[in-house]
Amino acid sequence: MNHYEVLAPELVLLGLAFALVTLELLFPQLRKDLVAYLTAASAIGVLVASAFFANRSDSFKDLIQLDNYTTFFRILFLGTAALLAIASAHLVRDKLSNAGEYYGLLLLGVIGATYMAAASELLTAYIALELLNFTLYVLVSFDRKDPRSGEAGLKYILLSAFASALLLFGISFIFGVTGTTSYAGIRHALEAGIGEYRGTLVVGLVLLLTGLGFKVAAVPFHMWTPDAYEGAPLPVTAYISIVAKAAGFALFLRLFSQAFMPVISDWRWMVALLAALTMVFGNLIALQQVNIKRLLAYSSISQVGYMLIAIAALSHDSATALLLHLGGYAITNLAAFIAIIAFYNATGGEEIRDFRGLAERHAGLAMTLTIALFSLAGMPLFAGFMTKFILFQAAAQHGLLWLSAFGVVTSMISLYYYLMVIRQMYVLKPRDGDGRLRVPLLTSAVLVVLALGIFFVGIWPTPLFRAAASATRLLF
Amino acid sequence: MVGMNAAWLLPAIPAGAFALLLLVRNFLPRKGDWVAIGAVTASFVLFFFVLHDLMTRLGPNFHGVSTGFTWLKIDNFVLRVGFFTDPIAIVMLAAVLVVSLMVHVYSTGYMHGDSRYGWFFTVLALFTAAMSTLVLADNLLLLYVAWELVGICSFLLIGFWWERQSAAEAAKKAFVTTRVGDVGLLIGVILLWKKVGTFDIQTVLHAATSGQIGHTYLTVALLFMLLGAMGKSAQFPFHVWLPDAMEGPTPVSALIHAATMVVAGIYLLARMLPAYMVITGLGTLIMVIGMITAIGAAVIACAQTDIKRIIAYSTLSNLGFMFVAMGAHALTGGMFHLLTHAFFKALLFLGAGSVIHAVETQEVGDLGGLWRKMPITMGTFVIACLANAGLPVFSGFFSKDLVLEGVMHGNTPYYVALLAWVFLSGIYTARLFMLTFFGPSRDHHRYEHAHESPPNMTLPLVVLAVLTLLAGWLALDSVGRALGFPGGVGEFVFVHEPEAYRFSFTVAFAATSAGLLGVLATMYLYWGGGPERARRFADYSPDVYALIRNKFYVDELYQAGINYGVLGLSHAVAWFDRYVVNDTGVNGTAQLTGWLGYRLKFLQNGKLPTYALAMIVGVLVMAIVALSMHS
Amino acid sequence: MIPLDQVLVFSGILFALGVYGVLTRRNAIAILMSVELMLTAVNTNFIAFGVFHRPSLAVGLVFAVFVITVAAAEVGLALAIILRIYRQRTTANVDEVDILKW
Amino acid sequence: MSGGYLLLATILVPLAAAGLLVVTPQRFPNVVRAIALAAAATMFALSVWVFVAFQTGSGGYQLTLRWDWIQNVGILGAHGISVYLGVDGIAAPLVLLTGIVILAGTFVSLKIDRRNKDFFILLFVLVAGVFGTFTALDMFVFFFFYEVAVLPMYLLIGVWGSTRKEYGAMKLTMMLVGSSALIFIGIFAVFTEAGRGTFDLPTLWGIHYSPAFQKTFFPFFMIGCGVLAGLWPFHMWSPDGHMSAPTAVSMLHAGVLMKLGAFGIIRLGIQLLPEGAKFWMPALVVLATINAAYGAIAALSQRDFKLMTGYSSVSHMGYVLMGLATLNVVGINGAVLQMFSHGVMTALFFLCIGALYDQAHTREIPAFSGIAQKMPLWAGFFVLAGMASFGLPGLSGFVAEFNIFVGLFRTYPVLGGIAVFVAAITAAYVLRMFAIAFFGELNPRWASLKEISVAESIGAVMLCGAIFFMGLWPSPFVERIATAVTHLPGVTG
């Protein structure tokens, strides 16, 4: 048995990605938004197909693991990619060239992300990580007209390479101590005892955490994030903040739960420290932002802090809570970004003050964005409250009440900067000459669905919660 | 037979009238004044049934009759609405209902044509209800409730003409000042409750007299209660509100600020007297307070020029006198003086009202010679004045004698001081009626327009004058026997031992001489040449005169205290709240957070090596800490 | 055979040099080269550990090969981006590439 | 069992109304008004029904309803989070209070014409949160609705408010949300300590937590909930927030929302951690005394009607907290009565102030003089509210305050004395305001003031009715409250 069918979804996706690139090459006259819809359709197609993998457990040569965990993230990534493709349609058509490559890379990135979640071996994980990174390097610097885009790409690629080197150095030590790169093997080795090499292992762990911390944007390895977010085209920013981040956590979670549980006391405080720093820095600096993308960058950094709490309190409960939170976060962030993209398409503004009086210019857009921001701030009725509550509770349950307290307090601070955006939209009146905005029908529909999704997760999280629980069951 | 069990109806009827008037007075003919009057009349009639019932039951083992129902019950904490009828209550009730009825009738004339005529009667009805409740309350809580309600009626009526800023201010002052005293009352009530476990007055008194309450504790509680009494009865240093309360319509002054509400404090002391008697020393304190008020107010009254204010200070002075009586444990005399004072002081006020109604000024300097124009008013007024001066035959004479006799035993200095007080009373009363009714008219225009008041105003005057003339005789055994309570008032109202009134020549002579001396001296000053002589007299010592004229500057002192003390504290707190709690504490936290964010964001300087450095620092810190933990 | 310790010391020094380069160099290409130096240290490690542990499995060697491959691709991409920046701003000095900050 | 649906209806009706309003076009403001009024009337009717349907004889939680919401997943065990609703004698009057105030508030808000649709949506979401908190018997649901009630505040004040509205709105929101962080932490700790995997409050109440734990975590609830109740020194959101808020929001906020804080102290503090409560109550009572005295003294020199009422709320909520801190039946009874009393009374205050401000566009007390001549009915309502606030017998305030005093004297006689004295200060500032602004000669500047409108009068009459009702016949309230209070853990007779 070679279990090639385990690879099927990604192979199909790979084919589709190439097809899209080729399509654009062959038919340069093709309407660019059509490519977007094709991308979305293919992603959704694969998503539906891969849903049949639910509750199946299999592995490809102990390198790629197929289980509910993989399926959960695969669906998450594909869904995000599909919606972002739709949201990109107008923006890519109007502002960017090489649409085929853009959408192809979008799908390629999903492959990398999915394999990050699925990898059960360090080399595979590393390659998947780099695959995602590569697509992101290109996507971030995709806007050739905007100097910020190139700068973001430069910073991203150089720092990412640097972080990869640190990560690899760490992996080499772990390999050195345990003699294997497979998660299960590492665990066995650690359970058997490593004696005098503990110091080496710890250094390896520190470096590993650095690399992963860079990927998920944990303070102090986060500094590329705001710049990359601000420089990248908007949908790409969304893509990083959702797919790349979730993929990082997928890798993080599987690696640490399957490989490093025996030495949890060695790394727990490090993750907790990173989490605390991330929450504090992310939220404090976000207070002073004027650009909506940069604001969301810092906001997403602080979200990373919350998510790291779950890793620090690593257990089945907290892992479940983390996946739940990631799901809610993905929906919320998608809603926020797609609303901002729609606003950007209509006005070209991306400063917070540009949102002035949005409630009177387009009530629906303002309401969606408000819902998303409240959700990010963790207000009830919306996803953010429910998922964060369960996340923090799970962490408190596993001895990290102080860290949960940190999370709660900093997320209360975060409400301030979200309110500053809401203030612009609702409290202030539009400037003279600012008329009503037009939002494409499809985008509106997507926004309505996402807003309802935020409510759904916020009020009836059970389906997502159960999915998350079954996804993480096999990790422990 | 309707008897004491129906005592609850006494307040209930006016209360019903109040509710009715509150809701529908504007739809009733004559704005519903007849509802109020009818209610008070009904209560008044009912009063006699209650009185009769009481008389028949009176005996050595009789203490009183209680009726009522539970209003509120929390766990073992019970609040009752209960009515207790005993001789003390009856005496007070007589004053309340008689004066209230008279004032109601009088007001139909005095308030005629006022834009808030109906409202006036509404509040009067409420007042009557509340005051009867206060008198009849069988427990301290209900007493407190009624106490507050009469306070608010007083507030509403003093501020009846609230378009006048001074009236609004006076109403506020009256309420707030008494309220401060009420704080004491409430604390006292709760303290007693805490020890005894009930608000029931008789139980509390029993506990106090039987020594169930420790003396220190009892002293504290009673002192607090005394504050309440002092506030309500306008004793020094709470006396400042009463003269200002004259901003209200004159019938109100007669009813509330002369006859009934202001004596509630004395009534309270009378009610609680057995408890006060347990603590030696408290009596002296009460006497001192009363004496200061009595003498001080009498002195001030001598130099006032507002007719109502003169009477107000006279009231203050009499209240002080009654306080002295209570302090000397002369319950009989005190309560009796309360009754007679209610009549003659109400009469004085109503008479003054009649004058004001006629000449539309309150300055005695603008009056004079009115006896020709207003004979009935003048006649009744002079009767009231003489009663106030305590001259024989008039009711004030008897009640004052009773008190003086009570004080005389063992309190000689106070007795002497009271004689001086009688002298002062003579002075200001004589000055009052001299300036108002005799001598030449000093404002011809007003004089020309003056006229006797209509019958609905003079009738109450006459009735009250008759009562003023006769009420004093109730002290006598023979009169009492004729009316059904042998031994007179002395065997009707008493603390421990009934004591019939015995005429004491020494006391009567001394007091009468003092009073007469005062009256005559003043008449000499004002007779003939008018106030010229009096003015010269005042000029002997202008500083002293100014001091008295300005009421010893107590008001100014208080105003300064409020401006610099209370409001100053308030400004300080408000400042503290705004600048320390809010701008420093709340905004400061926010700004600090924001400032941290502002500082931190510059770490993100856009330069790639910095970013790499941050990562390396992170790695090194973690690695060093981790390795040091392992080694 | 060289003892493992010495190899590790060597790779450690190499890595540290790379880090030093990243931190001090201002030219983007020099930074890229420093990263490559770090990756070389990584590869040395992998090979050394691989040989030391279980030479038959060759995991370390395979890892090193992949790292080299990925690094090569990374360099290509990075150079392309650096070239673009250089065209836009005629500089490859990372200190001057700082529109995005704060 | 239908009783439970009654409680559910109190939550769902406002939410449904909000949903209905979302799809109502903004073009038809009168349709919006009609929907809002109908919804508010329904809420009022439901709340009365809840109050009446509550059986006074039998204590405990009545009208219960339990739907499992999320269970047997992750950290949650059986009945992990359930929509568990029910009222006891404490909650029932507060539900009634909410119904009264929202209907009155809706009457007042009918005249809003700027984006009235959005206003009512947010207002109803807020009310749903309030109803939910009062009826929740599940810790998660409690906190969920608690936050829902705070959530719309920023927009309600920011968009429709006045006078430094953005500052007031932001401060209010941040302080309240910040304080709920403490509750958050407390809830985590309790859930963890209990270790039952459920947020079911009766279950959690039934557990005996270690004294050390109770002492550590009680302050989280005490201060966390206390901030919403205006606990000194975290009260500053109240004067400024109320100053900025639009009329109906001030009414609801001061009238009802502040009670959520005190209610939270009962539900999460006293009931959950009785020993912690016992340990910390002396601290709370001192803070509460400062509250009462400080609020009243600060109110004396305020120049703005709303600021003054805001400080007055701080002072009165101090009474509530003092009552709670006595931990005896009478005191807590008084506290709950005071919650209701202050709710209706302060709502009436804000209603009147709003009615004046809409005409005069200023709230400077010294700017007015003699306006009672122009608005006698209005002045009557205002004076009545003022009298209730200083505890005039016959009005609601007296019953409440008296019970609090008695309770205090049982435990803390000296503070009781201070509390009684504060009532006199209250009289002073209320009467001072009346004397300055209402009475005296009419300032000609205000010659054009008109009497309070019919809609506002209806609201005011309702509130007055409540004030009289409780003042004259408190038994229906006391019977309900007392049965519940006697069953609170750690509460002495």
PDB file of N, CA, C and O in Angstrom, chain A residues 352-380:
ATOM      1  N   ILE A 352      -7.260  54.857   8.809  1.00  0.00           N
ATOM      2  CA  ILE A 352      -8.452  54.702   9.638  1.00  0.00           C
ATOM      3  C   ILE A 352      -9.388  55.890   9.470  1.00  0.00           C
ATOM      4  O   ILE A 352     -10.607  55.758   9.440  1.00  0.00           O
ATOM      5  N   ARG A 353      -8.797  57.070   9.298  1.00  0.00           N
ATOM      6  CA  ARG A 353      -9.677  58.236   9.195  1.00  0.00           C
ATOM      7  C   ARG A 353     -10.464  58.244   7.896  1.00  0.00           C
ATOM      8  O   ARG A 353     -11.447  58.971   7.779  1.00  0.00           O
ATOM      9  N   ASP A 354     -10.037  57.440   6.926  1.00  0.00           N
ATOM     10  CA  ASP A 354     -10.814  57.369   5.696  1.00  0.00           C
ATOM     11  C   ASP A 354     -12.177  56.730   5.924  1.00  0.00           C
ATOM     12  O   ASP A 354     -13.082  56.890   5.113  1.00  0.00           O
ATOM     13  N   PHE A 355     -12.309  56.022   7.027  1.00  0.00           N
ATOM     14  CA  PHE A 355     -13.565  55.323   7.285  1.00  0.00           C
ATOM     15  C   PHE A 355     -14.627  56.235   7.871  1.00  0.00           C
ATOM     16  O   PHE A 355     -15.725  55.805   8.180  1.00  0.00           O
ATOM     17  N   ARG A 356     -14.268  57.467   8.007  1.00  0.00           N
ATOM     18  CA  ARG A 356     -15.170  58.445   8.588  1.00  0.00           C
ATOM     19  C   ARG A 356     -16.567  58.404   7.974  1.00  0.00           C
ATOM     20  O   ARG A 356     -16.735  58.491   6.766  1.00  0.00           O
ATOM     21  N   GLY A 357     -17.545  58.271   8.837  1.00  0.00           N
ATOM     22  CA  GLY A 357     -18.932  58.346   8.372  1.00  0.00           C
ATOM     23  C   GLY A 357     -19.369  57.188   7.501  1.00  0.00           C
ATOM     24  O   GLY A 357     -20.347  57.292   6.772  1.00  0.00           O
ATOM     25  N   LEU A 358     -18.649  56.080   7.593  1.00  0.00           N
ATOM     26  CA  LEU A 358     -19.003  54.959   6.725  1.00  0.00           C
ATOM     27  C   LEU A 358     -20.437  54.487   6.957  1.00  0.00           C
ATOM     28  O   LEU A 358     -21.106  54.046   6.030  1.00  0.00           O
ATOM     29  N   ALA A 359     -20.901  54.601   8.192  1.00  0.00           N
ATOM     30  CA  ALA A 359     -22.254  54.125   8.496  1.00  0.00           C
ATOM     31  C   ALA A 359     -23.290  54.806   7.622  1.00  0.00           C
ATOM     32  O   ALA A 359     -24.314  54.210   7.281  1.00  0.00           O
ATOM     33  N   GLU A 360     -23.008  56.053   7.244  1.00  0.00           N
ATOM     34  CA  GLU A 360     -23.988  56.735   6.408  1.00  0.00           C
ATOM     35  C   GLU A 360     -23.672  56.575   4.930  1.00  0.00           C
ATOM     36  O   GLU A 360     -24.492  56.892   4.081  1.00  0.00           O
ATOM     37  N   ARG A 361     -22.470  56.101   4.647  1.00  0.00           N
ATOM     38  CA  ARG A 361     -22.124  55.907   3.240  1.00  0.00           C
ATOM     39  C   ARG A 361     -22.487  54.504   2.799  1.00  0.00           C
ATOM     40  O   ARG A 361     -22.857  54.290   1.650  1.00  0.00           O
ATOM     41  N   HIS A 362     -22.317  53.553   3.650  1.00  0.00           N
ATOM     42  CA  HIS A 362     -22.759  52.195   3.340  1.00  0.00           C
ATOM     43  C   HIS A 362     -23.009  51.456   4.646  1.00  0.00           C
ATOM     44  O   HIS A 362     -22.069  50.939   5.264  1.00  0.00           O
ATOM     45  N   ALA A 363     -24.271  51.423   5.037  1.00  0.00           N
ATOM     46  CA  ALA A 363     -24.598  50.902   6.364  1.00  0.00           C
ATOM     47  C   ALA A 363     -24.171  49.454   6.523  1.00  0.00           C
ATOM     48  O   ALA A 363     -23.635  49.061   7.564  1.00  0.00           O
ATOM     49  N   GLY A 364     -24.372  48.659   5.473  1.00  0.00           N
ATOM     50  CA  GLY A 364     -24.068  47.239   5.578  1.00  0.00           C
ATOM     51  C   GLY A 364     -22.598  46.991   5.810  1.00  0.00           C
ATOM     52  O   GLY A 364     -22.199  46.194   6.661  1.00  0.00           O
ATOM     53  N   LEU A 365     -21.775  47.708   5.054  1.00  0.00           N
ATOM     54  CA  LEU A 365     -20.327  47.551   5.180  1.00  0.00           C
ATOM     55  C   LEU A 365     -19.885  47.922   6.593  1.00  0.00           C
ATOM     56  O   LEU A 365     -19.115  47.210   7.242  1.00  0.00           O
ATOM     57  N   ALA A 366     -20.419  49.048   7.058  1.00  0.00           N
ATOM     58  CA  ALA A 366     -20.053  49.503   8.399  1.00  0.00           C
ATOM     59  C   ALA A 366     -20.479  48.476   9.423  1.00  0.00           C
ATOM     60  O   ALA A 366     -19.731  48.157  10.358  1.00  0.00           O
ATOM     61  N   MET A 367     -21.657  47.926   9.242  1.00  0.00           N
ATOM     62  CA  MET A 367     -22.144  46.981  10.243  1.00  0.00           C
ATOM     63  C   MET A 367     -21.291  45.719  10.239  1.00  0.00           C
ATOM     64  O   MET A 367     -20.914  45.210  11.299  1.00  0.00           O
ATOM     65  N   THR A 368     -20.954  45.230   9.050  1.00  0.00           N
ATOM     66  CA  THR A 368     -20.131  44.021   8.991  1.00  0.00           C
ATOM     67  C   THR A 368     -18.788  44.258   9.655  1.00  0.00           C
ATOM     68  O   THR A 368     -18.304  43.439  10.446  1.00  0.00           O
ATOM     69  N   LEU A 369     -18.189  45.380   9.315  1.00  0.00           N
ATOM     70  CA  LEU A 369     -16.872  45.656   9.882  1.00  0.00           C
ATOM     71  C   LEU A 369     -16.973  45.800  11.405  1.00  0.00           C
ATOM     72  O   LEU A 369     -16.119  45.304  12.141  1.00  0.00           O
ATOM     73  N   THR A 370     -18.057  46.437  11.839  1.00  0.00           N
ATOM     74  CA  THR A 370     -18.243  46.577  13.281  1.00  0.00           C
ATOM     75  C   THR A 370     -18.383  45.217  13.953  1.00  0.00           C
ATOM     76  O   THR A 370     -17.773  44.946  14.985  1.00  0.00           O
ATOM     77  N   ILE A 371     -19.169  44.383  13.333  1.00  0.00           N
ATOM     78  CA  ILE A 371     -19.352  43.043  13.899  1.00  0.00           C
ATOM     79  C   ILE A 371     -18.010  42.334  13.987  1.00  0.00           C
ATOM     80  O   ILE A 371     -17.654  41.744  15.012  1.00  0.00           O
ATOM     81  N   ALA A 372     -17.240  42.438  12.901  1.00  0.00           N
ATOM     82  CA  ALA A 372     -15.949  41.752  12.883  1.00  0.00           C
ATOM     83  C   ALA A 372     -15.028  42.321  13.954  1.00  0.00           C
ATOM     84  O   ALA A 372     -14.352  41.575  14.672  1.00  0.00           O
ATOM     85  N   LEU A 373     -15.010  43.632  14.080  1.00  0.00           N
ATOM     86  CA  LEU A 373     -14.099  44.231  15.055  1.00  0.00           C
ATOM     87  C   LEU A 373     -14.528  43.891  16.479  1.00  0.00           C
ATOM     88  O   LEU A 373     -13.689  43.584  17.333  1.00  0.00           O
ATOM     89  N   PHE A 374     -15.833  43.923  16.716  1.00  0.00           N
ATOM     90  CA  PHE A 374     -16.301  43.534  18.056  1.00  0.00           C
ATOM     91  C   PHE A 374     -15.920  42.088  18.335  1.00  0.00           C
ATOM     92  O   PHE A 374     -15.555  41.724  19.449  1.00  0.00           O
ATOM     93  N   SER A 375     -16.030  41.284  17.316  1.00  0.00           N
ATOM     94  CA  SER A 375     -15.675  39.881  17.496  1.00  0.00           C
ATOM     95  C   SER A 375     -14.189  39.752  17.824  1.00  0.00           C
ATOM     96  O   SER A 375     -13.798  38.988  18.705  1.00  0.00           O
ATOM     97  N   LEU A 376     -13.365  40.512  17.111  1.00  0.00           N
ATOM     98  CA  LEU A 376     -11.932  40.467  17.400  1.00  0.00           C
ATOM     99  C   LEU A 376     -11.662  40.931  18.829  1.00  0.00           C
ATOM    100  O   LEU A 376     -10.768  40.422  19.500  1.00  0.00           O
ATOM    101  N   ALA A 377     -12.437  41.900  19.271  1.00  0.00           N
ATOM    102  CA  ALA A 377     -12.235  42.405  20.626  1.00  0.00           C
ATOM    103  C   ALA A 377     -12.774  41.436  21.670  1.00  0.00           C
ATOM    104  O   ALA A 377     -12.534  41.615  22.850  1.00  0.00           O
ATOM    105  N   GLY A 378     -13.518  40.440  21.198  1.00  0.00           N
ATOM    106  CA  GLY A 378     -14.017  39.452  22.142  1.00  0.00           C
ATOM    107  C   GLY A 378     -15.295  39.879  22.826  1.00  0.00           C
ATOM    108  O   GLY A 378     -15.462  39.714  24.022  1.00  0.00           O
ATOM    109  N   MET A 379     -16.175  40.438  22.046  1.00  0.00           N
ATOM    110  CA  MET A 379     -17.447  40.866  22.620  1.00  0.00           C
ATOM    111  C   MET A 379     -18.484  39.775  22.388  1.00  0.00           C
ATOM    112  O   MET A 379     -18.438  39.061  21.391  1.00  0.00           O
ATOM    113  N   PRO A 380     -19.411  39.643  23.314  1.00  0.00           N
ATOM    114  CA  PRO A 380     -20.359  38.547  23.205  1.00  0.00           C
ATOM    115  C   PRO A 380     -21.333  38.731  22.049  1.00  0.00           C
ATOM    116  O   PRO A 380     -21.433  39.824  21.503  1.00  0.00           O
TER     117      PRO A 380
END
